Short mmCIF file of C-alpha atoms and ligand atoms in Angstrom, two decimals:
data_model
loop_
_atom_site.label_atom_id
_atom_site.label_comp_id
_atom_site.label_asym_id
_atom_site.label_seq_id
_atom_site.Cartn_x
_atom_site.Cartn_y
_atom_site.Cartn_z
CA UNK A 224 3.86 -68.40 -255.61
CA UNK A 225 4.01 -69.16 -259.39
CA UNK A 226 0.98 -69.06 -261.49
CA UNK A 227 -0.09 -71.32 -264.43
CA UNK A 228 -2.47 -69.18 -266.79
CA UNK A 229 -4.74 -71.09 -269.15
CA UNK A 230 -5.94 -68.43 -271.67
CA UNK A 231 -8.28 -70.19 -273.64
CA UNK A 232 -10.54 -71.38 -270.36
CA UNK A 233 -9.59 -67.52 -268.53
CA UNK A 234 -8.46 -69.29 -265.60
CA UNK A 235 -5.39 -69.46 -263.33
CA UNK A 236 -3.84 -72.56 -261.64
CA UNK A 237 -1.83 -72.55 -259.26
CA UNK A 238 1.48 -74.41 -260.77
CA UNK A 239 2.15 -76.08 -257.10
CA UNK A 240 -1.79 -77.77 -257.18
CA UNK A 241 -2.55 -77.69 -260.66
CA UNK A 242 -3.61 -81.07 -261.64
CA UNK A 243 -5.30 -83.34 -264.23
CA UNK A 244 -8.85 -82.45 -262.59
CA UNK A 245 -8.40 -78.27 -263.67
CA UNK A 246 -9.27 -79.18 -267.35
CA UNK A 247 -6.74 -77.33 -269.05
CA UNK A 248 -5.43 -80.56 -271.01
CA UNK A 249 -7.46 -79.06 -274.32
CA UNK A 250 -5.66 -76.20 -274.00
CA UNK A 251 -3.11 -75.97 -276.66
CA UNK A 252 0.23 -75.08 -275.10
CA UNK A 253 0.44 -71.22 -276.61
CA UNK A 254 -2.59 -70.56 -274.52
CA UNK A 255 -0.77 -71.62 -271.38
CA UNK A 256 1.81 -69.10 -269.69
CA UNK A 257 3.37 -69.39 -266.40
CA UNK A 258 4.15 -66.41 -264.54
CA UNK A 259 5.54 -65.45 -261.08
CA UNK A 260 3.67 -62.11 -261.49
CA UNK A 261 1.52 -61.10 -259.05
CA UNK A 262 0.32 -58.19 -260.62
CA UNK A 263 0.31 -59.36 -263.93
CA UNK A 264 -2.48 -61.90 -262.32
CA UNK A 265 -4.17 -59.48 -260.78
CA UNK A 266 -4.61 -57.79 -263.68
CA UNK A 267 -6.06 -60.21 -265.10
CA UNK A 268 -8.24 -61.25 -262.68
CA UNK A 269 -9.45 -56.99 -262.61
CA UNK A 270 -9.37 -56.15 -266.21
CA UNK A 271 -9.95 -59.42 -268.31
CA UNK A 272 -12.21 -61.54 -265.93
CA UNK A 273 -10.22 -64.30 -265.15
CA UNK A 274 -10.91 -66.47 -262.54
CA UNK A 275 -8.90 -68.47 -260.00
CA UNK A 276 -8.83 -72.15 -260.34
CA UNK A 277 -11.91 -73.83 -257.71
CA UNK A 278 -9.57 -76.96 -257.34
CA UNK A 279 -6.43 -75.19 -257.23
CA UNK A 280 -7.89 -72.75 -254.77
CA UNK A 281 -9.18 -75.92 -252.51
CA UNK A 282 -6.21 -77.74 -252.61
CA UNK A 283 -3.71 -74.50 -251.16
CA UNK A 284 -6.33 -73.81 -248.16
CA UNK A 285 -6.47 -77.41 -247.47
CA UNK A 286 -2.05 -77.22 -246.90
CA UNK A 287 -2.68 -74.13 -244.88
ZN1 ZN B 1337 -6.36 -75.60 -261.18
#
Protein backbone atom coordinates (compact mmCIF):
# COMPACT_ATOMS: atom_id res chain seq x y z
CA UNK A 1 0.00 0.00 0.00
CA UNK A 2 1.53 3.48 -0.69
CA UNK A 3 0.71 6.38 1.43
CA UNK A 4 0.15 10.08 0.48
CA UNK A 5 1.10 12.30 3.65
CA UNK A 6 -0.30 15.82 3.78
CA UNK A 7 1.78 17.56 6.52
CA UNK A 8 0.23 20.71 6.82
CA UNK A 9 -3.53 19.10 7.53
CA UNK A 10 -1.54 15.87 9.71
CA UNK A 11 -3.33 13.50 7.68
CA UNK A 12 -2.63 10.46 5.47
CA UNK A 13 -4.33 9.45 2.17
CA UNK A 14 -4.25 6.64 0.83
CA UNK A 15 -2.52 7.36 -2.81
CA UNK A 16 -4.91 4.48 -4.45
CA UNK A 17 -8.37 6.56 -2.99
CA UNK A 18 -7.07 9.83 -2.45
CA UNK A 19 -9.27 12.21 -4.20
CA UNK A 20 -10.41 15.83 -4.73
CA UNK A 21 -12.92 15.41 -1.64
CA UNK A 22 -9.61 14.80 1.09
CA UNK A 23 -8.87 18.61 0.99
CA UNK A 24 -5.33 18.55 0.60
CA UNK A 25 -5.46 20.84 -2.67
CA UNK A 26 -4.20 23.96 -0.23
CA UNK A 27 -1.52 22.06 0.64
CA UNK A 28 1.55 23.36 -0.97
CA UNK A 29 3.41 20.47 -2.58
CA UNK A 30 6.59 20.43 0.07
CA UNK A 31 4.04 19.51 2.65
CA UNK A 32 2.99 16.47 0.66
CA UNK A 33 5.29 13.21 0.76
CA UNK A 34 4.47 9.87 -0.49
CA UNK A 35 5.81 6.98 1.17
CA UNK A 36 5.54 3.14 0.96
CA UNK A 37 6.56 3.07 4.67
CA UNK A 38 4.60 1.42 6.90
CA UNK A 39 6.36 2.25 9.83
CA UNK A 40 7.30 5.51 8.95
CA UNK A 41 3.22 5.99 9.01
CA UNK A 42 2.83 4.47 11.95
CA UNK A 43 5.00 6.58 13.46
CA UNK A 44 3.35 9.16 12.67
CA UNK A 45 0.15 8.21 13.42
CA UNK A 46 1.90 7.18 17.36
CA UNK A 47 4.24 9.99 17.89
CA UNK A 48 2.96 13.12 15.87
CA UNK A 49 -0.91 12.59 15.89
CA UNK A 50 -1.69 12.10 12.53
CA UNK A 51 -4.72 10.81 11.44
CA UNK A 52 -5.91 8.53 8.63
CA UNK A 53 -7.88 10.03 5.89
CA UNK A 54 -12.14 9.44 6.79
CA UNK A 55 -12.71 9.30 2.91
CA UNK A 56 -9.73 7.45 2.06
CA UNK A 57 -10.42 5.04 4.86
CA UNK A 58 -14.24 4.61 3.45
CA UNK A 59 -13.41 4.21 0.09
CA UNK A 60 -10.62 0.95 0.76
CA UNK A 61 -13.34 -0.91 3.09
CA UNK A 62 -15.93 -0.26 0.56
CA UNK A 63 -13.31 -2.45 -2.32
CA UNK A 64 -12.87 -4.99 0.39
ZN1 LIG B 1 -7.96 11.00 1.68
Amino acid sequence: MNYFVDHQKKRIHLKRFVGDRCGFMDTPTQKREFTDKKSYIEQLEEQNSYINCPYCQSIQRLNK
